[in-house]
Amino acid sequence: MSRFLQQGLAKLIPYIPGEQPKNQAFLKLNTNESPFPPSPKVVEAITASEVDALRLYSDPTAESLVRAIADYYHVGMENVCVGNGSDEILAFAFHAFANRKTGVVFPEITYGFYPVFADFFGIQQRTFPLLQDYSINPEDYLSSDAMVVLANPNAQTGVYLSLTAIENIVKSNPERVVLIDEAYIDFGGESALPLTKIYPNLLVVQTFSKSRSLAGGRIGFAVGSSELISDLQTLRCSFNPYNLNRLSILAGREAIRDTDYFSACTEKIITAREHLKEKLVALNYTFTPSRANFVLAKSPALSGEKLYNALRENGILVRYLGGKLADFVRITIGTLEDVNHLYSILVKIETR
Ligand SMILES: *Cc1c(COP(=O)(O)O)cnc(C)c1O
């Protein structure tokens, strides 16, 4: 730390991303990326002339991407704000909508970035524990005095909260923003996005990082009432109006238009996930009922850390989360072949 760092910032504890090994030696099942490449339409769109055009600034309104998202979800362009990853959108939303006194509330086990954003902006944070079965108790978030932030399906567990429960939370908090982070919604949940037309306090955030194979493209977005979106646009344009680069605007537009490729990829991942669950049952593992592109799994014999290390020695990277989840590892769903390979290694580890 330098002697110039301002007081208050010295206490910041940054978010720790999953390992990104420099070599390709590992089967990488640790950061919920897609095992499939982006749509072939994305590859076609990134031409030499588009690369030449990088000398020019990107479109500060990202119009072609915003239009493609609005068309896909049947909302107006004034209902969409894009970000450099959904992480950036989440940061803007925390900054814009969390009251500095009453703050923000989210589950104790969820996306690890929420507490980091709250600290970054000096926002009070309160958490509620999950229920015994690792589900969110919707009652905890009714008539809240704070901004409500829920990932659905929830991060780390993959557990899905019904749309009815979400709607009740939104309804009971007319004076607070309810942010639903739907990073994993395309793997089997029903999106709350259409409800943004009814509830002016609902903000739905999604990402191209998981279901659209563009984690490295850094594209996220929020959908909400034109009032909420206009506030987000004010923050975005006060911070970095060129937050999406030219190539990402193109890539995102092509990816969301290619609905066939998207469905094929998400269906394959869902099939592989259910296949992994069957294999885990055969191994006497326990796991949460994930509707995401990962499974939070617990070995009958090994701690999460031991299992993480044993898999690593065998060339497979998974995520060890520690803390309240120290018994578990979080396994990203790859291809069916990846799942079968993982299973063969798990058999070897558990029977040695
Ligand atoms: C992966 C993830 C994000 C971040 O997505 P980016 O668009 O890559 O920034 C946000 N929220 C949750 C719950 C996630 O799992």
PDB file of N, CA, C and O in Angstrom, residues 29 101 105 136 147 175 181 204-205 225 234 300 316:
ATOM      1  N   LEU A  29     -13.083 -26.472 -15.237  1.00  0.00           N
ATOM      2  CA  LEU A  29     -14.491 -26.502 -14.813  1.00  0.00           C
ATOM      3  C   LEU A  29     -14.644 -25.636 -13.566  1.00  0.00           C
ATOM      4  O   LEU A  29     -15.323 -26.011 -12.617  1.00  0.00           O
ATOM      5  N   LYS A 101     -27.918   4.821   3.785  1.00  0.00           N
ATOM      6  CA  LYS A 101     -28.211   4.470   5.177  1.00  0.00           C
ATOM      7  C   LYS A 101     -28.809   3.071   5.285  1.00  0.00           C
ATOM      8  O   LYS A 101     -28.329   2.240   6.037  1.00  0.00           O
ATOM      9  N   VAL A 105     -29.474  -5.639   0.798  1.00  0.00           N
ATOM     10  CA  VAL A 105     -29.625  -6.929   1.462  1.00  0.00           C
ATOM     11  C   VAL A 105     -29.542  -8.041   0.416  1.00  0.00           C
ATOM     12  O   VAL A 105     -30.051  -7.893  -0.694  1.00  0.00           O
ATOM     13  N   ILE A 136     -33.175 -19.992  -0.953  1.00  0.00           N
ATOM     14  CA  ILE A 136     -33.415 -18.662  -0.400  1.00  0.00           C
ATOM     15  C   ILE A 136     -34.798 -18.667   0.256  1.00  0.00           C
ATOM     16  O   ILE A 136     -35.748 -19.216  -0.322  1.00  0.00           O
ATOM     17  N   MET A 147     -32.314  -1.996  -0.514  1.00  0.00           N
ATOM     18  CA  MET A 147     -32.342  -2.531  -1.874  1.00  0.00           C
ATOM     19  C   MET A 147     -32.127  -4.043  -1.783  1.00  0.00           C
ATOM     20  O   MET A 147     -31.300  -4.513  -1.010  1.00  0.00           O
ATOM     21  N   GLU A 175     -41.090   0.745  -2.834  1.00  0.00           N
ATOM     22  CA  GLU A 175     -40.212   1.912  -2.614  1.00  0.00           C
ATOM     23  C   GLU A 175     -38.730   1.559  -2.694  1.00  0.00           C
ATOM     24  O   GLU A 175     -37.877   2.404  -2.405  1.00  0.00           O
ATOM     25  N   ASP A 181     -30.377 -10.846 -10.500  1.00  0.00           N
ATOM     26  CA  ASP A 181     -29.194 -11.147 -11.318  1.00  0.00           C
ATOM     27  C   ASP A 181     -29.404 -12.524 -11.954  1.00  0.00           C
ATOM     28  O   ASP A 181     -29.307 -13.553 -11.281  1.00  0.00           O
ATOM     29  N   VAL A 204     -33.658  -6.299 -13.947  1.00  0.00           N
ATOM     30  CA  VAL A 204     -33.148  -7.639 -14.251  1.00  0.00           C
ATOM     31  C   VAL A 204     -31.801  -7.492 -14.958  1.00  0.00           C
ATOM     32  O   VAL A 204     -31.673  -6.726 -15.909  1.00  0.00           O
ATOM     33  N   VAL A 205     -30.801  -8.201 -14.446  1.00  0.00           N
ATOM     34  CA  VAL A 205     -29.445  -8.110 -15.006  1.00  0.00           C
ATOM     35  C   VAL A 205     -29.064  -9.465 -15.585  1.00  0.00           C
ATOM     36  O   VAL A 205     -29.288 -10.502 -14.951  1.00  0.00           O
ATOM     37  N   SER A 225     -37.568  -0.542 -16.134  1.00  0.00           N
ATOM     38  CA  SER A 225     -38.384   0.600 -16.546  1.00  0.00           C
ATOM     39  C   SER A 225     -37.477   1.674 -17.145  1.00  0.00           C
ATOM     40  O   SER A 225     -36.283   1.756 -16.804  1.00  0.00           O
ATOM     41  N   THR A 234     -27.155   7.462 -16.978  1.00  0.00           N
ATOM     42  CA  THR A 234     -26.480   8.652 -16.449  1.00  0.00           C
ATOM     43  C   THR A 234     -25.164   8.252 -15.792  1.00  0.00           C
ATOM     44  O   THR A 234     -24.119   8.881 -16.028  1.00  0.00           O
ATOM     45  N   PRO A 300     -18.805 -38.063  -0.369  1.00  0.00           N
ATOM     46  CA  PRO A 300     -19.174 -38.764   0.866  1.00  0.00           C
ATOM     47  C   PRO A 300     -17.974 -38.915   1.806  1.00  0.00           C
ATOM     48  O   PRO A 300     -18.148 -39.133   3.002  1.00  0.00           O
ATOM     49  N   ILE A 316      -7.963 -31.677 -13.509  1.00  0.00           N
ATOM     50  CA  ILE A 316      -9.291 -31.044 -13.581  1.00  0.00           C
ATOM     51  C   ILE A 316      -9.377 -29.918 -12.557  1.00  0.00           C
ATOM     52  O   ILE A 316      -9.150 -30.117 -11.371  1.00  0.00           O
TER      53      ILE A 316
END
